Amino acid sequence: MKPIFNIIILGLLSISLFQCSAKKRAKTVVSNKTEEHDHSTHSHPGEHNHDHPYMAKSTEIDTMKTNGFAVLYAAYFKITESLSLDDKTKTADYAGSMYRAISNIDIEKLSEPSTQAWKSRSFLIKESAMKIANSADNLAEQRNQISQLSLNLLALMKTSSQEKPVYLFHCTKSNDEKGGNWLSLENTFDKNPFQNDDSEPCGFLVEVLK
């Protein structure tokens, strides 16, 4: 009797284990299907978000009709102004406008010096604009991109005369003490894009472009 009893017990255990395994597989399938078709947290075309520079909100920069690099400069000074106010959303929007404006630069209308500067700097400028636009939730990352963007735009400015003097400033305390550069239309570092309402304003004049 014992052998028969043992066989029956083993059979019942096997059936029980099979049923448990089947239930787990069924739950896994249902769970996977739910994850595959749950798009409630996804972004859709037409929705306002900053996941991509083309999704950044349009600004007045997008309607500017100018030749050369003036539209890029206008976007840049809006970016630095927004950063000085800690407004990361506006910063991202203006960076998105700069990103879009880059595609509209007509290289055939540029001078030879401007053309050469554009060929060597356009990719870097576009990359900085993209990273700033894609960092609407990260003020530190936006500020991290400003220094190099400033120097690349300064290189473009030096290929043609400017309507107003442009001042290059440097702050040694910015970017985790690595230092950072920015351009201003005013000879003051009160609107430092790297800091807002700091008890010890940081900045000194490096160069004046006239």
CSV table of C-alpha atoms in Angstrom, one decimal:
chain,number,residue,atom,x,y,z
A,1,MET,CA,0.0,0.0,0.0
A,2,LYS,CA,2.8,2.4,0.8
A,3,PRO,CA,4.2,2.5,-2.7
A,4,ILE,CA,0.8,3.2,-4.2
A,5,PHE,CA,0.1,5.8,-1.5
A,6,ASN,CA,3.5,7.5,-2.3
A,7,ILE,CA,2.7,7.5,-6.1
A,8,ILE,CA,-0.7,9.2,-5.4
A,9,ILE,CA,0.9,11.8,-3.2
A,10,LEU,CA,3.6,12.6,-5.8
A,11,GLY,CA,0.9,12.8,-8.5
A,12,LEU,CA,-1.1,15.3,-6.5
A,13,LEU,CA,2.0,17.4,-5.8
A,14,SER,CA,2.9,17.5,-9.5
A,15,ILE,CA,-0.6,18.7,-10.5
A,16,SER,CA,-0.5,21.4,-7.8
A,17,LEU,CA,2.9,22.6,-9.0
A,18,PHE,CA,1.7,22.6,-12.6
A,19,GLN,CA,-1.3,24.7,-11.7
A,20,CYS,CA,0.8,27.3,-9.8
A,21,SER,CA,3.2,27.6,-12.7
A,22,ALA,CA,0.4,28.1,-15.2
A,23,LYS,CA,-1.1,30.9,-13.0
A,24,LYS,CA,2.2,32.7,-12.8
A,25,ARG,CA,2.7,32.5,-16.6
A,26,ALA,CA,-0.8,33.9,-17.1
A,27,LYS,CA,-0.2,36.8,-14.7
A,28,THR,CA,3.1,37.5,-16.5
A,29,VAL,CA,1.4,37.6,-19.9
A,30,VAL,CA,-1.4,39.9,-18.6
A,31,SER,CA,1.2,42.2,-16.9
A,32,ASN,CA,3.3,42.4,-20.1
A,33,LYS,CA,0.2,43.2,-22.2
A,34,THR,CA,-0.8,46.0,-19.8
A,35,GLU,CA,2.7,47.5,-20.0
A,36,GLU,CA,2.8,47.3,-23.8
A,37,HIS,CA,-0.5,49.1,-24.3
A,38,ASP,CA,-0.4,51.6,-21.4
A,39,HIS,CA,0.4,54.9,-23.1
A,40,SER,CA,-1.0,57.1,-20.5
A,41,THR,CA,2.4,58.5,-19.6
A,42,HIS,CA,3.7,58.9,-23.2
A,43,SER,CA,3.9,62.2,-25.0
A,44,HIS,CA,1.9,62.6,-28.2
A,45,PRO,CA,2.3,65.0,-31.1
A,46,GLY,CA,0.8,68.3,-30.3
A,47,GLU,CA,1.3,68.1,-26.6
A,48,HIS,CA,3.6,70.7,-25.0
A,49,ASN,CA,6.8,69.2,-23.5
A,50,HIS,CA,10.5,69.8,-23.7
A,51,ASP,CA,11.7,66.2,-24.5
A,52,HIS,CA,12.9,67.4,-27.9
A,53,PRO,CA,14.0,70.9,-29.1
A,54,TYR,CA,11.3,70.9,-31.8
A,55,MET,CA,8.8,70.4,-29.0
A,56,ALA,CA,10.0,73.5,-27.1
A,57,LYS,CA,7.4,76.3,-27.1
A,58,SER,CA,7.7,78.8,-29.9
A,59,THR,CA,9.0,82.3,-29.0
A,60,GLU,CA,9.3,85.6,-30.7
A,61,ILE,CA,12.6,84.5,-32.0
A,62,ASP,CA,10.9,82.1,-34.4
A,63,THR,CA,9.2,85.0,-36.2
A,64,MET,CA,12.4,87.0,-36.7
A,65,LYS,CA,13.3,87.8,-40.3
A,66,THR,CA,17.0,88.6,-40.4
A,67,ASN,CA,20.0,87.8,-42.4
A,68,GLY,CA,23.2,86.4,-41.0
A,69,PHE,CA,23.6,85.4,-37.4
A,70,ALA,CA,21.4,88.1,-35.8
A,71,VAL,CA,18.6,85.7,-35.0
A,72,LEU,CA,21.1,83.4,-33.1
A,73,TYR,CA,22.4,86.3,-31.1
A,74,ALA,CA,18.9,87.4,-30.2
A,75,ALA,CA,18.1,83.9,-29.0
A,76,TYR,CA,21.3,83.7,-27.0
A,77,PHE,CA,20.7,86.9,-25.1
A,78,LYS,CA,17.2,85.7,-24.2
A,79,ILE,CA,18.7,82.4,-23.0
A,80,THR,CA,21.2,84.1,-20.7
A,81,GLU,CA,18.5,86.5,-19.4
A,82,SER,CA,16.3,83.6,-18.6
A,83,LEU,CA,19.1,81.8,-16.8
A,84,SER,CA,19.9,84.9,-14.7
A,85,LEU,CA,16.3,84.6,-13.5
A,86,ASP,CA,16.5,80.9,-12.9
A,87,ASP,CA,13.7,80.4,-15.5
A,88,LYS,CA,14.7,77.0,-16.9
A,89,THR,CA,11.5,76.7,-18.9
A,90,LYS,CA,12.0,79.9,-20.8
A,91,THR,CA,15.6,79.0,-21.2
A,92,ALA,CA,14.6,75.8,-22.9
A,93,ASP,CA,12.1,77.5,-25.1
A,94,TYR,CA,14.6,80.1,-26.4
A,95,ALA,CA,17.2,77.4,-26.9
A,96,GLY,CA,14.6,75.5,-29.0
A,97,SER,CA,14.2,78.7,-31.1
A,98,MET,CA,17.9,78.9,-31.6
A,99,TYR,CA,18.1,75.2,-32.6
A,100,ARG,CA,15.4,75.8,-35.3
A,101,ALA,CA,17.0,79.1,-36.5
A,102,ILE,CA,20.3,77.3,-37.2
A,103,SER,CA,18.6,75.4,-40.1
A,104,ASN,CA,17.6,78.7,-41.7
A,105,ILE,CA,21.1,80.2,-41.9
A,106,ASP,CA,21.7,80.9,-45.6
A,107,ILE,CA,25.4,80.2,-46.0
A,108,GLU,CA,25.5,81.7,-49.5
A,109,LYS,CA,24.7,85.2,-48.1
A,110,LEU,CA,27.6,85.1,-45.6
A,111,SER,CA,31.0,86.7,-46.0
A,112,GLU,CA,34.0,84.5,-46.5
A,113,PRO,CA,35.2,84.9,-42.8
A,114,SER,CA,31.6,84.2,-41.5
A,115,THR,CA,31.3,81.2,-43.8
A,116,GLN,CA,34.5,79.7,-42.5
A,117,ALA,CA,33.5,80.4,-38.9
A,118,TRP,CA,30.1,78.9,-39.4
A,119,LYS,CA,31.5,75.7,-40.9
A,120,SER,CA,33.7,75.1,-37.9
A,121,ARG,CA,31.2,76.2,-35.2
A,122,SER,CA,27.7,75.4,-36.4
A,123,PHE,CA,27.7,71.8,-35.2
A,124,LEU,CA,28.9,72.8,-31.7
A,125,ILE,CA,26.4,75.7,-31.5
A,126,LYS,CA,23.6,73.4,-32.6
A,127,GLU,CA,24.6,70.7,-30.0
A,128,SER,CA,24.6,73.2,-27.2
A,129,ALA,CA,21.2,74.6,-28.2
A,130,MET,CA,19.8,71.1,-28.3
A,131,LYS,CA,21.2,70.1,-24.9
A,132,ILE,CA,19.8,73.3,-23.3
A,133,ALA,CA,16.4,72.8,-24.9
A,134,ASN,CA,16.3,69.2,-23.7
A,135,SER,CA,17.1,70.2,-20.1
A,136,ALA,CA,14.0,72.1,-19.1
A,137,ASP,CA,14.0,70.3,-15.8
A,138,ASN,CA,17.8,70.8,-15.2
A,139,LEU,CA,19.0,74.3,-14.6
A,140,ALA,CA,22.5,73.1,-13.8
A,141,GLU,CA,22.9,71.3,-17.1
A,142,GLN,CA,21.6,74.4,-19.0
A,143,ARG,CA,24.2,76.5,-17.3
A,144,ASN,CA,26.8,73.9,-18.0
A,145,GLN,CA,26.3,74.5,-21.8
A,146,ILE,CA,26.4,78.3,-21.7
A,147,SER,CA,30.2,78.8,-21.5
A,148,GLN,CA,31.1,76.9,-24.6
A,149,LEU,CA,28.1,78.3,-26.5
A,150,SER,CA,29.2,81.8,-25.6
A,151,LEU,CA,32.7,81.3,-27.0
A,152,ASN,CA,31.4,79.8,-30.2
A,153,LEU,CA,29.0,82.7,-30.8
A,154,LEU,CA,31.8,85.1,-30.0
A,155,ALA,CA,33.8,83.6,-32.8
A,156,LEU,CA,30.9,84.3,-35.2
A,157,MET,CA,30.6,87.9,-33.9
A,158,LYS,CA,34.2,88.6,-34.6
A,159,THR,CA,33.7,87.9,-38.4
A,160,SER,CA,31.5,91.0,-38.8
A,161,SER,CA,30.8,94.4,-37.1
A,162,GLN,CA,28.3,94.6,-34.3
A,163,GLU,CA,25.6,97.3,-33.8
A,164,LYS,CA,26.5,97.5,-30.1
A,165,PRO,CA,29.5,96.5,-28.1
A,166,VAL,CA,29.5,93.0,-26.8
A,167,TYR,CA,31.2,92.2,-23.5
A,168,LEU,CA,32.7,88.9,-22.6
A,169,PHE,CA,32.6,88.1,-18.9
A,170,HIS,CA,34.1,85.2,-16.9
A,171,CYS,CA,33.0,83.8,-13.5
A,172,THR,CA,35.5,81.6,-11.7
A,173,LYS,CA,32.9,80.1,-9.3
A,174,SER,CA,30.5,78.8,-12.0
A,175,ASN,CA,30.2,75.2,-13.1
A,176,ASP,CA,31.4,73.7,-9.9
A,177,GLU,CA,34.4,76.0,-9.7
A,178,LYS,CA,35.5,75.2,-13.2
A,179,GLY,CA,34.6,78.7,-14.4
A,180,GLY,CA,32.3,79.9,-17.1
A,181,ASN,CA,32.0,82.6,-19.8
A,182,TRP,CA,29.1,84.6,-21.0
A,183,LEU,CA,28.3,87.5,-23.4
A,184,SER,CA,26.4,90.6,-22.5
A,185,LEU,CA,25.2,93.8,-24.2
A,186,GLU,CA,25.9,95.7,-21.0
A,187,ASN,CA,29.1,96.4,-19.2
A,188,THR,CA,28.0,94.8,-16.0
A,189,PHE,CA,27.9,91.3,-14.6
A,190,ASP,CA,24.7,91.9,-12.6
A,191,LYS,CA,22.8,89.5,-14.9
A,192,ASN,CA,25.2,86.6,-14.6
A,193,PRO,CA,23.5,83.6,-16.1
A,194,PHE,CA,25.4,81.3,-13.8
A,195,GLN,CA,23.9,82.7,-10.6
A,196,ASN,CA,20.8,84.6,-9.4
A,197,ASP,CA,20.7,86.9,-6.3
A,198,ASP,CA,24.0,85.6,-5.0
A,199,SER,CA,25.3,87.5,-2.0
A,200,GLU,CA,28.7,87.7,-3.7
A,201,PRO,CA,28.2,88.4,-7.4
A,202,CYS,CA,30.8,86.7,-9.6
A,203,GLY,CA,32.4,88.0,-12.8
A,204,PHE,CA,35.0,90.1,-14.4
A,205,LEU,CA,35.4,91.6,-17.9
A,206,VAL,CA,37.6,89.7,-20.3
A,207,GLU,CA,37.1,91.3,-23.7
A,208,VAL,CA,35.1,94.0,-25.4
A,209,LEU,CA,34.0,93.4,-29.0
A,210,LYS,CA,33.0,96.6,-30.9
